[in-house]
Short mmCIF file of C-alpha atoms and ligand atoms in Angstrom, two decimals:
data_model
loop_
_atom_site.label_atom_id
_atom_site.label_comp_id
_atom_site.label_asym_id
_atom_site.label_seq_id
_atom_site.Cartn_x
_atom_site.Cartn_y
_atom_site.Cartn_z
CA MET A 830 39.61 6.72 172.91
CA ASP A 831 38.35 7.73 176.32
CA LEU A 832 41.25 6.38 178.32
CA GLY A 833 41.88 8.40 181.44
CA THR A 834 38.42 9.92 181.56
CA GLU A 835 35.90 8.99 184.19
CA LEU A 836 33.49 6.21 183.35
CA LYS A 837 29.77 6.79 183.44
CA ILE A 838 28.08 4.65 186.09
CA ASP A 839 24.66 3.04 185.79
CA VAL A 840 23.22 1.83 189.10
CA VAL A 841 20.15 -0.24 189.96
CA ALA A 842 19.30 -1.62 193.41
CA LEU A 843 16.44 -3.70 194.77
CA THR A 844 15.69 -5.24 198.13
CA ASP A 845 13.01 -7.83 198.88
CA MET A 846 11.68 -9.39 202.08
CA GLY A 847 11.90 -12.83 200.48
CA CYS A 848 9.30 -15.59 200.85
CA VAL A 849 9.47 -16.31 204.59
CA ARG A 850 10.46 -13.25 206.63
CA THR A 851 7.93 -10.61 207.61
CA ASN A 852 10.47 -7.78 207.89
CA ASN A 853 13.48 -6.68 205.89
CA GLU A 854 16.76 -6.20 207.77
CA ASP A 855 18.75 -5.62 204.58
CA GLY A 856 19.45 -2.12 203.37
CA PHE A 857 21.28 -0.33 200.60
CA GLY A 858 22.32 3.20 199.75
CA TYR A 859 24.52 5.19 197.44
CA ASP A 860 25.62 8.63 196.32
CA LEU A 861 26.18 8.63 192.58
CA GLU A 862 28.02 11.95 192.60
CA SER A 863 30.54 10.79 195.20
CA ARG A 864 30.57 7.31 193.61
CA ILE A 865 29.94 5.35 196.80
CA PHE A 866 27.61 2.33 197.00
CA VAL A 867 26.72 0.02 199.89
CA VAL A 868 24.65 -3.03 200.89
CA CYS A 869 24.12 -4.04 204.53
CA ASP A 870 22.40 -7.06 206.12
CA GLY A 871 21.41 -6.35 209.72
CA MET A 872 20.86 -8.70 212.63
CA GLY A 873 19.40 -8.35 216.11
CA GLY A 874 16.13 -9.01 217.92
CA MET A 875 12.88 -7.15 217.21
CA ALA A 876 13.59 -4.26 214.80
CA ALA A 877 17.27 -3.94 215.81
CA GLY A 878 18.58 -5.51 212.60
CA GLU A 879 16.80 -2.87 210.54
CA VAL A 880 18.20 -0.10 212.73
CA ALA A 881 21.72 -1.54 212.41
CA SER A 882 21.69 -1.80 208.62
CA ALA A 883 20.00 1.59 208.11
CA THR A 884 22.42 3.30 210.52
CA ALA A 885 25.45 1.74 208.84
CA VAL A 886 24.29 2.65 205.31
CA LYS A 887 23.67 6.28 206.29
CA ALA A 888 26.90 6.65 208.29
CA LEU A 889 29.04 5.12 205.55
CA VAL A 890 27.63 7.24 202.71
CA GLU A 891 27.64 10.47 204.75
CA THR A 892 31.16 10.01 206.06
CA PHE A 893 32.52 9.13 202.63
CA CYS A 894 30.80 12.14 201.02
CA GLN A 895 31.98 14.54 203.73
CA ALA A 896 35.57 13.56 203.02
CA ASN A 897 35.09 14.49 199.34
CA GLY A 898 37.88 16.77 198.16
CA MET A 899 40.04 16.10 201.22
CA GLU A 900 43.67 15.12 200.96
CA ALA A 901 43.02 11.55 202.10
CA SER A 902 43.35 8.73 199.56
CA THR A 903 40.16 7.01 198.43
CA GLU A 904 41.26 3.86 200.32
CA ASP A 905 41.55 5.94 203.47
CA ARG A 906 38.17 7.56 202.96
CA LEU A 907 36.50 4.18 202.46
CA TYR A 908 38.31 2.64 205.42
CA ARG A 909 37.38 5.55 207.70
CA ALA A 910 33.77 5.55 206.53
CA ILE A 911 33.50 1.85 207.46
CA LEU A 912 35.03 2.52 210.90
CA GLU A 913 32.57 5.41 211.38
CA ALA A 914 29.64 3.15 210.45
CA ASN A 915 30.91 0.71 213.08
CA GLN A 916 31.17 3.46 215.70
CA GLN A 917 27.66 4.75 215.08
CA VAL A 918 25.98 1.33 215.18
CA TYR A 919 27.99 0.33 218.26
CA GLN A 920 27.17 3.55 220.11
CA LEU A 921 23.48 3.26 219.37
CA SER A 922 23.51 -0.35 220.60
CA GLN A 923 25.06 0.80 223.89
CA GLU A 924 22.56 3.62 224.38
CA ARG A 925 19.35 1.67 223.95
CA ASP A 926 18.55 -1.62 225.67
CA GLU A 927 16.33 -2.90 222.85
CA LEU A 928 19.21 -2.42 220.39
CA ARG A 929 21.89 -4.15 222.48
CA GLY A 930 23.86 -6.70 220.48
CA MET A 931 22.65 -5.53 217.08
CA GLY A 932 25.05 -5.59 214.14
CA THR A 933 25.21 -5.66 210.39
CA THR A 934 27.30 -6.84 207.49
CA LEU A 935 28.57 -4.21 205.08
CA VAL A 936 29.86 -4.41 201.54
CA SER A 937 30.76 -1.18 199.82
CA ALA A 938 32.12 -0.13 196.43
CA CYS A 939 33.61 3.22 195.52
CA ILE A 940 34.95 4.34 192.17
CA ASP A 941 38.01 6.55 191.84
CA GLY A 942 38.59 7.36 188.17
CA ARG A 943 39.08 3.93 186.61
CA ARG A 944 39.78 2.24 189.92
CA LEU A 945 37.29 0.10 191.82
CA LEU A 946 37.62 -0.17 195.60
CA ILE A 947 35.64 -2.67 197.64
CA GLY A 948 35.44 -2.76 201.43
CA ASN A 949 33.62 -5.43 203.40
CA VAL A 950 32.80 -6.81 206.83
CA GLY A 951 30.72 -9.99 207.23
CA ASP A 952 29.22 -12.26 204.57
CA SER A 953 27.58 -9.85 202.13
CA ARG A 954 29.57 -10.06 198.92
CA ALA A 955 30.92 -8.18 195.92
CA TYR A 956 31.12 -9.89 192.53
CA PHE A 957 32.86 -8.68 189.38
CA LEU A 958 31.75 -9.49 185.81
CA ARG A 959 33.84 -8.99 182.70
CA GLY A 960 33.43 -10.67 179.35
CA GLY A 961 30.70 -12.98 180.62
CA VAL A 962 32.83 -14.31 183.48
CA CYS A 963 31.85 -13.62 187.09
CA ALA A 964 34.22 -13.79 190.07
CA GLN A 965 33.68 -13.22 193.78
CA ILE A 966 35.85 -10.34 195.02
CA THR A 967 35.26 -10.49 198.77
CA HIS A 968 36.03 -13.26 201.26
CA ASP A 969 33.16 -14.03 203.64
CA HIS A 970 33.85 -13.34 207.29
CA SER A 971 31.79 -16.36 208.24
CA PHE A 972 32.45 -19.46 210.31
CA LEU A 973 31.97 -21.78 207.33
CA ALA A 974 34.07 -19.80 204.86
CA GLU A 975 36.87 -19.72 207.42
CA GLN A 976 36.68 -23.51 207.90
CA VAL A 977 36.95 -23.93 204.11
CA ARG A 978 39.90 -21.49 203.88
CA LYS A 979 41.68 -23.33 206.71
CA GLY A 980 41.08 -26.64 204.95
CA SER A 981 39.12 -28.19 207.83
CA MET A 982 35.91 -28.40 205.74
CA ASN A 983 35.30 -28.80 202.02
CA ILE A 984 32.77 -26.71 200.11
CA GLU A 985 30.19 -29.53 200.03
CA GLU A 986 30.38 -29.97 203.81
CA ALA A 987 30.07 -26.23 204.30
CA GLN A 988 27.05 -26.04 202.01
CA ALA A 989 25.34 -28.83 203.98
CA SER A 990 26.03 -27.26 207.37
CA PRO A 991 23.21 -25.74 209.44
CA LEU A 992 25.52 -22.89 210.49
CA GLN A 993 24.86 -20.91 207.28
CA SER A 994 24.70 -17.38 208.59
CA VAL A 995 27.16 -17.43 211.50
CA ILE A 996 29.45 -14.49 210.80
CA THR A 997 32.80 -13.85 212.44
CA ARG A 998 33.08 -10.11 211.81
CA ALA A 999 30.27 -7.55 211.92
CA ILE A 1000 29.70 -3.82 211.99
CA GLY A 1001 28.54 -2.54 215.39
CA THR A 1002 29.04 -5.55 217.65
CA ALA A 1003 32.37 -4.33 219.06
CA GLU A 1004 34.17 -1.02 219.52
CA SER A 1005 36.55 -1.71 216.66
CA VAL A 1006 36.38 -3.60 213.39
CA GLU A 1007 38.84 -4.61 210.69
CA PRO A 1008 37.42 -4.38 207.15
CA ASP A 1009 39.01 -5.99 204.10
CA ILE A 1010 39.78 -3.65 201.20
CA PHE A 1011 40.16 -4.84 197.58
CA THR A 1012 41.12 -2.78 194.55
CA GLY A 1013 40.99 -3.35 190.80
CA ASP A 1014 40.93 -1.55 187.46
CA LEU A 1015 37.74 -0.95 185.51
CA GLU A 1016 36.96 -1.21 181.81
CA VAL A 1017 33.91 -0.16 179.84
CA GLY A 1018 31.26 -2.88 180.12
CA ASP A 1019 32.33 -4.19 183.54
CA ILE A 1020 29.58 -4.99 186.00
CA VAL A 1021 29.83 -5.08 189.82
CA LEU A 1022 27.25 -6.71 192.08
CA LEU A 1023 26.91 -6.00 195.81
CA THR A 1024 24.58 -8.52 197.44
CA SER A 1025 23.40 -10.09 200.68
CA ASP A 1026 23.50 -13.81 201.55
CA GLY A 1027 19.79 -13.95 200.70
CA LEU A 1028 20.94 -14.21 197.06
CA THR A 1029 24.25 -16.01 197.38
CA ARG A 1030 22.80 -19.03 199.18
CA TYR A 1031 20.89 -19.70 195.91
CA ALA A 1032 23.33 -18.46 193.26
CA ASP A 1033 27.05 -19.02 192.80
CA ALA A 1034 29.23 -16.88 190.52
CA LYS A 1035 28.28 -18.95 187.46
CA ALA A 1036 24.55 -18.65 188.12
CA ILE A 1037 24.92 -14.92 188.77
CA ALA A 1038 26.70 -14.50 185.43
CA SER A 1039 24.13 -16.46 183.46
CA THR A 1040 21.22 -14.65 185.13
CA ILE A 1041 22.68 -11.22 184.38
CA LEU A 1042 23.72 -12.14 180.83
CA SER A 1043 20.22 -13.42 180.03
CA CYS A 1044 18.86 -9.87 180.53
CA THR A 1045 19.03 -6.88 178.23
CA THR A 1046 19.01 -4.09 180.83
CA LEU A 1047 20.60 -3.62 184.23
CA ALA A 1048 17.16 -3.13 185.81
CA GLU A 1049 15.96 -6.41 184.35
CA ALA A 1050 19.10 -8.16 185.59
CA CYS A 1051 18.59 -6.86 189.12
CA GLN A 1052 14.99 -8.09 189.17
CA ALA A 1053 16.04 -11.44 187.69
CA LEU A 1054 18.54 -11.99 190.53
CA ILE A 1055 15.85 -11.28 193.14
CA ASP A 1056 13.41 -13.55 191.28
CA ARG A 1057 15.97 -16.36 191.24
CA ALA A 1058 16.29 -16.26 195.04
CA LYS A 1059 12.50 -16.29 195.34
CA GLN A 1060 12.17 -19.22 192.94
CA TYR A 1061 14.45 -21.16 195.28
CA GLY A 1062 12.39 -20.24 198.35
CA ALA A 1063 14.12 -17.04 199.59
CA VAL A 1064 14.17 -17.91 203.30
CA ASP A 1065 16.07 -14.66 203.93
CA ASN A 1066 15.83 -11.03 202.77
CA VAL A 1067 17.47 -10.47 199.36
CA THR A 1068 19.29 -7.33 198.21
CA CYS A 1069 21.13 -6.67 194.93
CA LEU A 1070 22.92 -3.51 193.87
CA LEU A 1071 24.28 -3.59 190.32
CA LEU A 1072 26.77 -1.17 188.79
CA GLN A 1073 27.67 -1.01 185.13
CA PHE A 1074 30.50 1.07 183.72
CA LEU A 1075 29.90 2.88 180.45
CA PRO A 1076 31.88 5.24 178.23
CA ALA A 1077 32.21 8.69 179.78
CA GLU A 1078 30.12 10.37 177.11
CA ASP A 1079 27.25 8.88 175.17
CA ALA A 1080 28.37 9.14 171.58
CA ALA A 1081 26.34 12.13 170.46
CA ALA A 1082 27.94 12.35 167.03
MN1 MN B 482 20.86 -12.23 205.27
#
């Protein structure tokens, strides 16, 4: 059929302050033509978290797009764009006192033909849905997730801990950063979700799947995920970016 051709991408993204916060330190961005998508969750006093996430989103998308058509592999372009986002946030934090110590998470997807690449730093996540089943792609760089991976805490203990948003890797808090990169193959109908912890503290992979599957459009699904977080109290900002992969050409005949 259309094997080997590029898939058409549908994208919808929403961000919401949530029910408690009075500012939104989350951010998202994308360039559909270059097929790069990103969600960031900033942190830092005053407005620094917003500056961190906005700076990282812009730096990542711009750097990735600038490398379009270059010899570098897509992995390399994604990796370098994440390092550049780190550089720009870090530099800004060094230049201005009120921004000192700011940082942000980053989870990014790029599409290369039928390949999906995910890069992440921190505890914002990527999920993958196929055939009604949802799986988490990324591993949180958080204190609790690391305790669970080491076996020194079980999931129930981690969920009950007050240390929910302590992250162990961030963009912009140090001169260098080590992102994780994941790759996979895409099929028509697949859905990818990039999201901040403002959603994932209220929805596991199963709940994400059932919420998305209960909707008829991608836009509805994105709103339903935000609404779910708000129904549960949304103590944090919530951001969802949904991608759906469709046949390259809408059947015109
Ligand atoms: Mn958050």
